Structure formats: C-alpha cells, structure tokens
Rosetta silent file (secondary structure, phi, psi, omega in degrees, C-alpha in Angstrom):
SEQUENCE: XXXXXXXXXXXXXXXXXXXXXXXXXXXXXXXXXXXXXXXXXXXXXXXXXXXXXXXXXXXXXXXXXXXXXXXXXXXXXXXXXXXXXXXXXXXXXXXXXXXXXXXXXXXXXXXXX
SCORE:     score description
SCORE:     0.000 S_00000001
   1 L     0.000  -28.790 -179.353    0.000    0.000    0.000 S_00000001
   2 H   -63.615  -37.743  179.821    2.811    2.324    0.608 S_00000001
   3 H   -71.182  -33.149  178.683    3.773    2.126   -2.980 S_00000001
   4 H   -71.992  -35.008  177.837    0.232    2.807   -4.085 S_00000001
   5 H   -69.348  -36.614  178.381   -0.006    5.760   -1.765 S_00000001
   6 H   -72.221  -31.563  176.955    3.255    7.158   -3.062 S_00000001
   7 H   -67.396  -42.762 -179.424    2.039    6.709   -6.647 S_00000001
   8 H   -67.974  -34.836  176.571   -1.140    8.648   -5.989 S_00000001
   9 H   -70.720  -31.874  176.895    0.790   11.427   -4.315 S_00000001
  10 H   -69.861  -40.285  178.794    3.156   11.500   -7.306 S_00000001
  11 H   -65.736  -42.803 -179.141    0.214   11.709   -9.708 S_00000001
  12 H   -68.398  -27.555  177.217   -1.433   14.463   -7.759 S_00000001
  13 H   -77.602  -25.012  176.793    1.788   16.413   -7.741 S_00000001
  14 H   -76.718  -32.503  178.434    2.045   16.034  -11.544 S_00000001
  15 L   -80.785  136.632  177.293   -1.479   17.356  -12.077 S_00000001
  16 L   -71.230  154.470  178.435   -1.925   21.080  -11.614 S_00000001
  17 L   -64.004  158.769 -177.156   -4.347   22.146   -8.932 S_00000001
  18 H   -60.436  -39.136 -179.418   -7.952   22.833   -9.917 S_00000001
  19 H   -63.293  -38.948  179.298   -7.586   26.576   -9.297 S_00000001
  20 H   -66.884  -37.378  176.416   -4.641   26.772  -11.709 S_00000001
  21 H   -64.231  -42.053  178.894   -6.691   24.992  -14.413 S_00000001
  22 H   -63.677  -40.761  179.447   -9.531   27.469  -13.919 S_00000001
  23 H   -65.591  -43.207  178.655   -7.139   30.399  -14.194 S_00000001
  24 H   -63.886  -42.900  178.950   -5.582   28.964  -17.353 S_00000001
  25 H   -63.511  -42.518  178.756   -9.003   28.330  -18.880 S_00000001
  26 H   -62.847  -43.539  178.279  -10.133   31.841  -17.986 S_00000001
  27 H   -64.793  -40.058  177.829   -7.002   33.359  -19.507 S_00000001
  28 H   -62.005  -45.617  179.282   -7.446   31.231  -22.632 S_00000001
  29 H   -65.307  -36.314  177.250  -11.081   32.346  -22.987 S_00000001
  30 H   -64.098  -43.413  178.480  -10.026   35.949  -22.408 S_00000001
  31 H   -64.814  -42.525  178.010   -7.434   35.709  -25.186 S_00000001
  32 H   -62.808  -44.028  179.011   -9.988   34.079  -27.515 S_00000001
  33 H   -63.042  -44.493  178.872  -12.537   36.783  -26.676 S_00000001
  34 H   -64.409  -36.703  177.526  -10.044   39.586  -27.226 S_00000001
  35 H   -64.958  -42.722  179.117   -9.008   38.018  -30.528 S_00000001
  36 H   -63.784  -43.625  178.699  -12.647   37.824  -31.648 S_00000001
  37 H   -64.245  -40.811  179.280  -13.288   41.443  -30.649 S_00000001
  38 H   -63.102  -43.748  178.235  -10.106   42.525  -32.410 S_00000001
  39 H   -63.779  -41.573  179.285  -11.119   40.726  -35.609 S_00000001
  40 H   -61.928  -48.053 -179.447  -14.614   42.269  -35.444 S_00000001
  41 H   -66.860  -34.634  176.652  -13.275   45.791  -34.975 S_00000001
  42 H   -63.786  -44.370  177.876  -10.688   45.272  -37.702 S_00000001
  43 H   -62.803  -45.182  179.771  -13.434   44.158  -40.115 S_00000001
  44 H   -61.640  -43.390  179.633  -15.638   47.083  -39.090 S_00000001
  45 H   -63.269  -42.651  178.245  -12.770   49.539  -39.543 S_00000001
  46 H   -63.027  -42.707  179.064  -11.963   48.131  -42.978 S_00000001
  47 H   -62.815  -44.848  179.817  -15.616   48.357  -43.984 S_00000001
  48 H   -66.024  -36.610  177.923  -15.894   51.956  -42.766 S_00000001
  49 H   -63.338  -43.478  178.010  -12.672   52.901  -44.558 S_00000001
  50 H   -63.530  -40.539  179.250  -14.037   51.530  -47.832 S_00000001
  51 H   -65.203  -41.004  178.387  -17.289   53.390  -47.303 S_00000001
  52 H   -63.853  -39.987  178.773  -15.452   56.668  -46.596 S_00000001
  53 H   -63.958  -40.496  176.873  -13.394   56.224  -49.763 S_00000001
  54 H   -64.034  -42.054  178.455  -16.568   55.713  -51.803 S_00000001
  55 H   -63.515  -37.785  178.398  -18.108   58.803  -50.231 S_00000001
  56 H   -64.895  -39.526  176.897  -14.963   60.802  -51.052 S_00000001
  57 H   -63.504  -40.866  178.312  -15.216   59.727  -54.696 S_00000001
  58 H   -64.809  -42.301  179.733  -18.847   60.809  -54.779 S_00000001
  59 H   -63.445  -43.296  178.497  -17.951   64.157  -53.181 S_00000001
  60 H   -62.570  -39.407  178.391  -15.152   64.732  -55.703 S_00000001
  61 H   -63.940  -44.473  179.166  -17.548   63.920  -58.545 S_00000001
  62 H   -65.198  -37.778  178.065  -20.145   66.337  -57.184 S_00000001
  63 H   -63.817  -39.721  179.139  -17.508   69.038  -56.717 S_00000001
  64 H   -68.188  -37.874  177.177  -16.422   68.701  -60.339 S_00000001
  65 H   -64.162  -42.388  178.962  -20.056   68.879  -61.488 S_00000001
  66 H   -63.706  -40.934  178.954  -20.630   72.008  -59.415 S_00000001
  67 H   -62.804  -44.626  178.115  -17.463   73.541  -60.836 S_00000001
  68 H   -62.913  -43.382  178.835  -18.548   72.786  -64.407 S_00000001
  69 H   -65.303  -35.902  177.274  -22.013   74.187  -63.758 S_00000001
  70 H   -63.462  -41.270  177.057  -20.466   77.285  -62.192 S_00000001
  71 H   -62.643  -41.587  179.183  -18.398   77.810  -65.334 S_00000001
  72 H   -64.351  -42.725  179.359  -21.514   77.474  -67.487 S_00000001
  73 H   -64.269  -40.251  178.646  -23.407   79.934  -65.299 S_00000001
  74 H   -62.942  -43.025  178.068  -20.518   82.396  -65.458 S_00000001
  75 H   -65.110  -38.459  178.987  -20.450   82.196  -69.253 S_00000001
  76 H   -65.254  -43.010  179.319  -24.215   82.644  -69.381 S_00000001
  77 H   -65.276  -32.588 -179.200  -24.065   85.667  -67.100 S_00000001
  78 H   -81.714  -16.998 -177.151  -21.285   87.177  -69.209 S_00000001
  79 L   -79.408  165.392 -179.710  -23.096   86.540  -72.478 S_00000001
  80 L   -85.281  132.212  179.457  -25.458   88.935  -74.164 S_00000001
  81 L   -93.831  170.777  178.742  -29.134   88.226  -73.614 S_00000001
  82 H   -61.842  -38.158  179.155  -31.999   88.850  -76.012 S_00000001
  83 H   -62.943  -39.434  177.937  -33.108   91.877  -74.006 S_00000001
  84 H   -64.040  -40.966  179.631  -29.631   93.374  -74.388 S_00000001
  85 H   -65.067  -44.899  179.430  -29.723   92.794  -78.141 S_00000001
  86 H   -62.129  -40.619  178.324  -33.175   94.369  -78.458 S_00000001
  87 H   -63.387  -43.311  179.961  -32.053   97.372  -76.421 S_00000001
  88 H   -64.936  -41.533  178.396  -28.951   97.813  -78.590 S_00000001
  89 H   -62.716  -41.520  179.022  -31.011   97.534  -81.799 S_00000001
  90 H   -63.032  -42.906  177.808  -33.415  100.139  -80.471 S_00000001
  91 H   -63.017  -41.863  179.253  -30.537  102.498  -79.648 S_00000001
  92 H   -66.129  -37.837  177.906  -29.039  101.986  -83.094 S_00000001
  93 H   -64.455  -43.581  179.875  -32.380  102.656  -84.778 S_00000001
  94 H   -67.406  -37.483  176.439  -32.867  105.893  -82.865 S_00000001
  95 H   -64.301  -40.488  178.040  -29.284  106.911  -83.644 S_00000001
  96 H   -63.052  -43.544  179.561  -29.875  106.121  -87.303 S_00000001
  97 H   -63.035  -40.927  177.353  -33.057  108.218  -87.345 S_00000001
  98 H   -63.010  -43.218  179.629  -31.199  111.134  -85.725 S_00000001
  99 H   -63.661  -41.768  177.916  -28.404  110.849  -88.252 S_00000001
 100 H   -62.600  -43.141  179.555  -30.895  110.742  -91.118 S_00000001
 101 H   -63.394  -43.904  178.632  -32.690  113.791  -89.765 S_00000001
 102 H   -62.626  -40.743 -179.690  -29.375  115.658  -89.309 S_00000001
 103 H   -67.527  -40.301  178.155  -28.293  114.759  -92.834 S_00000001
 104 H   -65.067  -40.822  178.296  -31.615  115.883  -94.320 S_00000001
 105 H   -64.589  -43.602  179.093  -31.409  119.140  -92.392 S_00000001
 106 H   -63.926  -40.177  178.922  -27.848  119.668  -93.518 S_00000001
 107 H   -65.074  -40.515  178.849  -28.785  118.888  -97.132 S_00000001
 108 H   -66.423  -41.035  178.716  -31.667  121.334  -97.054 S_00000001
 109 H   -65.088  -37.454  179.608  -29.471  124.076  -95.620 S_00000001
 110 H   -68.106  -41.614 -178.111  -26.878  123.418  -98.278 S_00000001
 111 H   -72.113  -28.747  179.400  -29.399  123.530 -101.109 S_00000001
 112 H   -74.748  -28.508 -177.865  -30.990  126.745  -99.791 S_00000001
 113 L   -91.430    0.000    0.000  -27.729  128.662  -99.750 S_00000001
C-alpha cells in the first residue's frame, strides 16, 4: 500500500491544482474573446474605410459637377441676352433716325444757300 499511496501522491503532484486549471481556462477564454473582438473591430474599420473612400469619390464627382455648372453659369451671365440685343437695336435705330434727320437738315441748308 505504501507504494500505491506514493504513486497517488506522485500523480497528484504532476497534475496542476484545480484553481490553476480554472485560471488557465479563464485566460485562454479571455485571449480568444479579445481576438474575436479585435477581428470584429478590424473588419468594421476596414468596412468603414471603404465606405469613406466611396463617399470621397462621390464628393469629388459632385464638386467637379458644381465647378462645371459654375463655369456654365458664369459664361451665361457674361453673355449677351436677347433683351440686351433688343435694347442695342433700339438704340441703333434711334441713332440712325437722328443721323438721317441731321443729314436731311444739312442737305436742305446746303441747297438753300
């Protein structure tokens, strides 16, 4: 029996105590949990980065469209409108009538003298 008792004491000394197994299991689960959380946040960060890049491309596209439209509006504002043309034609017609009247008056004065 002495040998059997010494064998059981040797076996129990080779096995770690129950508390040490619980601590190791807890640490293992903690590492697994932290790894899972890290992978989740890494995936989320990658997804958000891709989404931000897509949004930046859309913003750049919209900025270029706004710039092009601004150029078109500037050219339109600088161009002559129909009202401006009609006003200029009216001024030229009145100037022409004045010139014709002045020339007729001058011709009559010349012929009378």
